[in-house]
XYZ file of N, CA, C and O in Angstrom:
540
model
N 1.800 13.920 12.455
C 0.677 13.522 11.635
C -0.505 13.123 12.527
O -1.638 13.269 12.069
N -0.343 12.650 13.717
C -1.585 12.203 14.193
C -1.614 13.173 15.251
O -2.355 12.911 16.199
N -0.949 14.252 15.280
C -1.712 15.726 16.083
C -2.498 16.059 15.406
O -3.650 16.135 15.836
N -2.186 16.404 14.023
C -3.074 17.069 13.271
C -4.389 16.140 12.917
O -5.491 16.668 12.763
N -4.225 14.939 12.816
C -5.683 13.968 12.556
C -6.400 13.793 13.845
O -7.455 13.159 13.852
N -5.818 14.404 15.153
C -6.712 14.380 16.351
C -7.517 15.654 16.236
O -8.741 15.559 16.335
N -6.890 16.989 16.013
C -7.173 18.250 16.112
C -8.349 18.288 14.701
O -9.217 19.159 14.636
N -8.221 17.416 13.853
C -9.309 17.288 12.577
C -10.350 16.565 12.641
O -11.453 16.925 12.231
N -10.103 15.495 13.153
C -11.324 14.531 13.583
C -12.038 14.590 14.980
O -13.019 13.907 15.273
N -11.322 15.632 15.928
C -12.336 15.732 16.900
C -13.336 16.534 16.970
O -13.887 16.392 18.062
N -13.931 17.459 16.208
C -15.255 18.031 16.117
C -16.117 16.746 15.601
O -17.345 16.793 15.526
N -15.269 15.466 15.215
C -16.387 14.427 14.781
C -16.558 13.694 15.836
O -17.575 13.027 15.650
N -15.916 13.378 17.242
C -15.826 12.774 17.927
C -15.282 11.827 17.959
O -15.497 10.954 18.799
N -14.299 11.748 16.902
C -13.455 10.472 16.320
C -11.669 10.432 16.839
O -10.883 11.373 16.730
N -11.439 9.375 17.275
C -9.601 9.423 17.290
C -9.418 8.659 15.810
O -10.076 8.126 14.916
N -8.067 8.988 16.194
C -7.108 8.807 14.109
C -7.908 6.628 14.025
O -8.328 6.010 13.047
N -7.805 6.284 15.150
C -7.963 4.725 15.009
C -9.620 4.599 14.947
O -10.002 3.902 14.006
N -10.287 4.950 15.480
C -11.892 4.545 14.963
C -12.041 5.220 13.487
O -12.781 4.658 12.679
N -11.346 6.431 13.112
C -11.325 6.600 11.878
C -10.975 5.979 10.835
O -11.517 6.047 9.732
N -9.546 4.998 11.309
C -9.335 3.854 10.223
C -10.386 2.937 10.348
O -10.976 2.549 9.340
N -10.718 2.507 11.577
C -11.629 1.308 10.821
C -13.258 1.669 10.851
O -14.017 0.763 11.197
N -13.634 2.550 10.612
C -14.710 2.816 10.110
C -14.780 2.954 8.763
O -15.611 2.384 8.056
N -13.837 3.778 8.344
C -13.481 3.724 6.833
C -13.075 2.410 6.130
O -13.359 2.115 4.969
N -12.339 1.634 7.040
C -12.328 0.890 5.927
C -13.544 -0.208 6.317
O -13.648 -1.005 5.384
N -14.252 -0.427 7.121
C -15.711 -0.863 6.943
C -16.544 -0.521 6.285
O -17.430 -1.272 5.875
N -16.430 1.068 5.949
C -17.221 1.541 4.922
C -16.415 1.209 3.269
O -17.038 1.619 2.290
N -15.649 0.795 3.132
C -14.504 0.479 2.409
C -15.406 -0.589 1.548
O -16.049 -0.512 0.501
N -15.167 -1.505 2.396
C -15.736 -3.343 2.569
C -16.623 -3.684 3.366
O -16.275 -4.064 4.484
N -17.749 -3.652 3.078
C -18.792 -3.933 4.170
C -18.828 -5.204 5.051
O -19.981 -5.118 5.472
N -18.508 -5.909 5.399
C -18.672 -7.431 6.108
C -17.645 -7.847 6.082
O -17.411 -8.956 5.600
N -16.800 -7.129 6.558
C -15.238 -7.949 6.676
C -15.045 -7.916 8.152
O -15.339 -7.026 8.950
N -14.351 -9.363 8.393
C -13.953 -9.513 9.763
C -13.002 -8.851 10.446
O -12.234 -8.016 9.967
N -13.066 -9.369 12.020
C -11.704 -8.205 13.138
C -10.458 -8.641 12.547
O -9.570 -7.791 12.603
N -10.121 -9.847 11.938
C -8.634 -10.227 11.738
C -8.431 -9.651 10.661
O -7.248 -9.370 10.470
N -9.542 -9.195 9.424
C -8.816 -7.991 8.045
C -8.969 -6.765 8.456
O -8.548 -5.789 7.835
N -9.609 -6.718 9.582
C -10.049 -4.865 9.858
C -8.750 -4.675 10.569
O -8.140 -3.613 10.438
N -8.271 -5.687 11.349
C -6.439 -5.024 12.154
C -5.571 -5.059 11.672
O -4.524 -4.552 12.075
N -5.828 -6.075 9.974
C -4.106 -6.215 9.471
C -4.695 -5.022 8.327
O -3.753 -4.887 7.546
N -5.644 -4.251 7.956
C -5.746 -3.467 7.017
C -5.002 -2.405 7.525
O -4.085 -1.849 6.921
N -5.495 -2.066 8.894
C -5.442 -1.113 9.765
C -4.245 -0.470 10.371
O -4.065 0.736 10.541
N -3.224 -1.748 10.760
C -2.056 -1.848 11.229
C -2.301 -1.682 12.692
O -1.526 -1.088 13.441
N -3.483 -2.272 13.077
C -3.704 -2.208 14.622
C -3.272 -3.286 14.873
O -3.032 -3.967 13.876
N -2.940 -4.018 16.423
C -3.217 -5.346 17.119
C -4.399 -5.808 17.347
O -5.236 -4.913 17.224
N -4.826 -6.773 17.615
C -5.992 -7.276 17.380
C -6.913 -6.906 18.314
O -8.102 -6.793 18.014
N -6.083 -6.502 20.519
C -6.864 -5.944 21.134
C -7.431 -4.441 21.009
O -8.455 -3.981 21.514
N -6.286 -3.681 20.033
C -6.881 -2.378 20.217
C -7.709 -2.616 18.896
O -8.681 -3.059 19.508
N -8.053 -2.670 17.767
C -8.923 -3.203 17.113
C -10.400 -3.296 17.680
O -11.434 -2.749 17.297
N -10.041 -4.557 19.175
C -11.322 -4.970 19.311
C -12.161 -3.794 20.465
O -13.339 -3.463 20.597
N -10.924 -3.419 21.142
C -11.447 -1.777 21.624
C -12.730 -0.952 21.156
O -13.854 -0.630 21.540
N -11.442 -0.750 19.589
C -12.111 0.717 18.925
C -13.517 0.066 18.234
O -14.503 0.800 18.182
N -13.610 -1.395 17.674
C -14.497 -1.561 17.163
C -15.828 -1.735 18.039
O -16.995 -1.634 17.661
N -15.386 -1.991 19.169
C -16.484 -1.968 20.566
C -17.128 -0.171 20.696
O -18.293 0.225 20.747
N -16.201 0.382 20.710
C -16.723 1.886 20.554
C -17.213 2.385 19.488
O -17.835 3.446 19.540
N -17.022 1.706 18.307
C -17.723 2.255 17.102
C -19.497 1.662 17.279
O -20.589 2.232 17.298
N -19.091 0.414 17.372
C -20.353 0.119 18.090
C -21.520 0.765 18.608
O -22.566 1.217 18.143
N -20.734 0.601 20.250
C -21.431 1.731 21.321
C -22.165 3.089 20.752
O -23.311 3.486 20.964
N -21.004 3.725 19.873
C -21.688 4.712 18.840
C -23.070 4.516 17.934
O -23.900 5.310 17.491
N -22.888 2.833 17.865
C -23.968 2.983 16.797
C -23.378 3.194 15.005
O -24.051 3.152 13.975
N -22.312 3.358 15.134
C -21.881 3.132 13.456
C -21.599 2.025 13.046
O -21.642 2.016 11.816
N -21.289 0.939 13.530
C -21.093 -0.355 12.865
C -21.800 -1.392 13.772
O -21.860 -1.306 14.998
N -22.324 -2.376 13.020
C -23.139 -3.640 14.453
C -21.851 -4.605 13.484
O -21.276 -4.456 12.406
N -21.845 -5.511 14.483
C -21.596 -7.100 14.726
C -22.155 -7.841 13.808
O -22.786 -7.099 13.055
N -22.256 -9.181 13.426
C -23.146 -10.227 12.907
C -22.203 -11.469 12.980
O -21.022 -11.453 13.327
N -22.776 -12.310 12.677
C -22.101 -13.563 13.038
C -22.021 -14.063 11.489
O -23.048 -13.960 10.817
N -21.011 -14.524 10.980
C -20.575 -14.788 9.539
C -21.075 -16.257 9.138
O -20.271 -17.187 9.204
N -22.411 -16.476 8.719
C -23.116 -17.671 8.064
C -21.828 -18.895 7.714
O -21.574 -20.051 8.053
N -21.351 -18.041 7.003
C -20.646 -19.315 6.282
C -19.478 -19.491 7.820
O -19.477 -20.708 8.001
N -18.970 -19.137 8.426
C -17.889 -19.512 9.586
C -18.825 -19.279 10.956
O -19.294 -18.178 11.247
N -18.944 -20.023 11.442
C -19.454 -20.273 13.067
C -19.090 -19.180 13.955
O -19.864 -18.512 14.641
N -17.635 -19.055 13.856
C -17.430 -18.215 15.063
C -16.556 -17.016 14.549
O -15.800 -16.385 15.288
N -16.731 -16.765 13.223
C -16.151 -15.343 12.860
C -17.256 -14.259 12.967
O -18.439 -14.593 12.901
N -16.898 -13.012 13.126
C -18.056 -11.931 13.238
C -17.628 -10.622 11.694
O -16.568 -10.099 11.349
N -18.356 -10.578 11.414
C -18.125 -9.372 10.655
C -19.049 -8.022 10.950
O -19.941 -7.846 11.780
N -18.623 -7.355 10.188
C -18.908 -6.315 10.677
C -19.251 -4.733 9.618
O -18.424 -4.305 8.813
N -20.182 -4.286 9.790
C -21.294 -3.765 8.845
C -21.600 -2.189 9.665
O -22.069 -1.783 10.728
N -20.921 -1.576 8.235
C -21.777 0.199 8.546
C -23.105 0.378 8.799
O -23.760 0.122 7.788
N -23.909 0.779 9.913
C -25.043 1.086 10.457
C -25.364 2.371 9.534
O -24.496 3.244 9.546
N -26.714 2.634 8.590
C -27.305 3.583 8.141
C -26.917 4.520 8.502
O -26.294 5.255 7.735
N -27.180 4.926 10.083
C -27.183 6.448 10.361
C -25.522 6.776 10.247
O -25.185 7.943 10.446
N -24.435 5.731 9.920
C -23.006 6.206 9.866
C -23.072 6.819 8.325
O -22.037 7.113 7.726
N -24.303 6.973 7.781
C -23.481 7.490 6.010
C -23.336 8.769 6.316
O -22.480 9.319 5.623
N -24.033 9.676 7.365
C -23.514 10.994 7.225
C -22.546 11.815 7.540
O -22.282 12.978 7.234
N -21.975 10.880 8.318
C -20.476 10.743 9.122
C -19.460 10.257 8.242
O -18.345 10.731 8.459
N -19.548 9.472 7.347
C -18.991 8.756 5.990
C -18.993 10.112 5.292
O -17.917 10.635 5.583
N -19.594 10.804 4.624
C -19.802 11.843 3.870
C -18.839 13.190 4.279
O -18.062 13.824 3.566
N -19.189 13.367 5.659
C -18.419 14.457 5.962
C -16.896 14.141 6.319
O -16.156 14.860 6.991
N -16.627 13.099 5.817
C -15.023 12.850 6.807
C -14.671 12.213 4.999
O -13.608 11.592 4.970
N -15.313 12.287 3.756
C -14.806 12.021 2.911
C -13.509 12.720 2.272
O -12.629 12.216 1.574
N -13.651 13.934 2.692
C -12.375 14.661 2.286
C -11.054 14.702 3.427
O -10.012 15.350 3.330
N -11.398 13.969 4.299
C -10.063 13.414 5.267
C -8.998 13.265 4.930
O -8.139 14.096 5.227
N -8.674 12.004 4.098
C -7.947 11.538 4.008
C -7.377 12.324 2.106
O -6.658 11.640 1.378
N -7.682 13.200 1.829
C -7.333 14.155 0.683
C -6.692 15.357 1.575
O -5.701 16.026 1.281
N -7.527 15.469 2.771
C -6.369 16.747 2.552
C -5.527 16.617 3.865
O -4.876 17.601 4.215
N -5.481 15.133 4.845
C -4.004 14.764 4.929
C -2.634 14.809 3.633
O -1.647 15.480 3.332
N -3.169 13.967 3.321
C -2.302 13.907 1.839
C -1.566 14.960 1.013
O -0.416 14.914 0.578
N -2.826 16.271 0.851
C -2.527 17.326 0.152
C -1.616 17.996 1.278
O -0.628 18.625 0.900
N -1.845 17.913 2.406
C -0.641 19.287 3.590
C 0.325 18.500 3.651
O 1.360 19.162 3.724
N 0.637 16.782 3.665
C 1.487 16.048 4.237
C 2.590 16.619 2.743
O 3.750 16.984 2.934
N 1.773 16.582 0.960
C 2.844 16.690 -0.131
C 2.836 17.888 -0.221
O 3.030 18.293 -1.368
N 2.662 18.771 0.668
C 2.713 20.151 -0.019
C 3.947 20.592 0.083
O 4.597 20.433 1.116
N 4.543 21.366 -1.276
C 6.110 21.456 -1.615
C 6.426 20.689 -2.677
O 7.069 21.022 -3.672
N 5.863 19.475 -2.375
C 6.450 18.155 -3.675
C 6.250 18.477 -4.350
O 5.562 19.494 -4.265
N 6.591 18.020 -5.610
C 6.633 18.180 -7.282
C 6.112 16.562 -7.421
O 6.551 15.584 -6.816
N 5.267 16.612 -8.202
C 4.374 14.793 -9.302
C 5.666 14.120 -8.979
O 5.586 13.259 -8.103
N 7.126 14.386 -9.630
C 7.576 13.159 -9.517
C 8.675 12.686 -8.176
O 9.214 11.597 -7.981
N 8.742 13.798 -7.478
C 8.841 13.768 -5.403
C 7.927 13.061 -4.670
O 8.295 12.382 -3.711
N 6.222 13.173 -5.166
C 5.373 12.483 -4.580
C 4.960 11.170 -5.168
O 4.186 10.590 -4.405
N 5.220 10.487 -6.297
C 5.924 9.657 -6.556
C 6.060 8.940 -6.301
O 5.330 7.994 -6.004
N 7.616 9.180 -6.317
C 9.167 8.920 -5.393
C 8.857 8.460 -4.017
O 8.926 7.257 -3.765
N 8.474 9.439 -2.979
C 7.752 9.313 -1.969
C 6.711 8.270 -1.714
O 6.729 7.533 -0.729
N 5.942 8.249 -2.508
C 4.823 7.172 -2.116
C 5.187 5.843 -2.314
O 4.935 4.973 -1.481
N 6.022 5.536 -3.829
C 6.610 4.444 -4.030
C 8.016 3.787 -2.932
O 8.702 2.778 -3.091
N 8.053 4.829 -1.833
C 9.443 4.379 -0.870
C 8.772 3.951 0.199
O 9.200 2.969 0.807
N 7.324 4.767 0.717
C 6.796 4.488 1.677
C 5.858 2.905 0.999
O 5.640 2.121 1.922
N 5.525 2.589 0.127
C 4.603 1.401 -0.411
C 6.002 0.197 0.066
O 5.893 -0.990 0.374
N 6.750 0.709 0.011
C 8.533 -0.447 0.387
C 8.409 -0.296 1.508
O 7.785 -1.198 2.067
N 8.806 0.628 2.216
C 8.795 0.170 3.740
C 7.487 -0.368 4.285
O 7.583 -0.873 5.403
N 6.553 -0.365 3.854
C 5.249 -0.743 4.398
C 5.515 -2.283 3.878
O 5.593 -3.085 4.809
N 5.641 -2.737 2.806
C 5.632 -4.217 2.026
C 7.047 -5.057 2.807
O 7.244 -6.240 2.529
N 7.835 -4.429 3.640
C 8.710 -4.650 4.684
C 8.203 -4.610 5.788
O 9.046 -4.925 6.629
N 7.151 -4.358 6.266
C 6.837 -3.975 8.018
C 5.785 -5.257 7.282
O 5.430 -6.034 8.168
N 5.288 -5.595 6.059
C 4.177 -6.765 6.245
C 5.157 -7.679 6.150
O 5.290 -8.193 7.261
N 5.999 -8.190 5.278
C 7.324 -9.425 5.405
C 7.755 -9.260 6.964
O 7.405 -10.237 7.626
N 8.364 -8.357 7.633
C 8.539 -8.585 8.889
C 7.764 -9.237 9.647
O 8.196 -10.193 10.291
N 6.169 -8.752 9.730
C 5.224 -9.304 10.386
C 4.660 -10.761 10.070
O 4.176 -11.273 11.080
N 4.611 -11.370 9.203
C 4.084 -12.464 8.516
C 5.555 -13.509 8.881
O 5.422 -14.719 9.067
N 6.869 -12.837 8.938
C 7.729 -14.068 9.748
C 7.918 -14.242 11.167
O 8.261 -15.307 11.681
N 7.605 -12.795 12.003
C 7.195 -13.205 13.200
C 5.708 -14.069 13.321
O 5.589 -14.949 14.173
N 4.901 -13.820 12.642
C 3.961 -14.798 13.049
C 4.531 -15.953 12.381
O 4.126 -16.894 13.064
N 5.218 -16.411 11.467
C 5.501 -17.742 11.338
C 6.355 -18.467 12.736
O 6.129 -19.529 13.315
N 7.166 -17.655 12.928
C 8.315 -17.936 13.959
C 7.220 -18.398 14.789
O 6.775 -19.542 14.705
N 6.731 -17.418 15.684
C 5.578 -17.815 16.939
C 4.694 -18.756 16.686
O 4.218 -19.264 17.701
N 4.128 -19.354 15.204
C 3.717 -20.622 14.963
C 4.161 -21.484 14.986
O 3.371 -22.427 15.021
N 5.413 -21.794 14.987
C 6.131 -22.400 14.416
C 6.924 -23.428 16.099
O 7.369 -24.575 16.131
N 6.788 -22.257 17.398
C 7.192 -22.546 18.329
C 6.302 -23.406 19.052
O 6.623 -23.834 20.161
């Protein structure tokens, strides 16, 4: 899956990870690095990587979050809507080659097993961070 989202997103100049969180900045406009990595399923340094390079690009700036002192959020730059536009059918026709074969109630089936193991990889994660708080 992420051969094929390298080999798709590089005429944009994009890897599969600046693609998640650009999207989902364009998603939610002003949301901070700590919802852009747990949306994302990044760690927080590669996060702060890719969001440094989205940057550098010029598709998203920084700002400093009024109401919290030292949180930053973070905001689609104008010239990213045309880059937004053309990468809108991305994530449709992952989807469509990933179910192709399935039948409505295989894909489903499928989506509702993967929504479980995912709602398990967040319970996993949320008791290691308790544990490591906790120490």
């Amino acid at each position: 899956m992420r051969q094929v989202a390298w080999r798709r997103l590089a005429p944009h100049g994009l890897s599969p990870q600046q693609y998640q969180l650009l999207m989902a900045v364009a998603e939610q406009d002003g949301r901070c690095h700590g919802d852009l990595a747990r949306c994302t399923w990044m760690d927080k340094p590669t996060a702060t990587r890719t969001l440094r390079t989205l940057q550098d690009r010029g598709l998203i700036r920084a700002e400093a979050d009024p109401a919290h002192r030292r949180r930053i959020l973070f905001h689609l730059e104008p010239g990213a809507e045309a880059l937004i536009k053309e990468l809108h059918g991305f994530r449709q026709f992952m989807r469509e080659g990933m179910e192709q074969g399935l039948g409505v109630e295989e894909r489903g089936h499928l989506r509702g097993l993967l929504a479980s193991v995912m709602d398990n990889l967040d319970r996993m994660e949320a008791e290691l961070d308790a544990s490591a708080a906790g120490k």
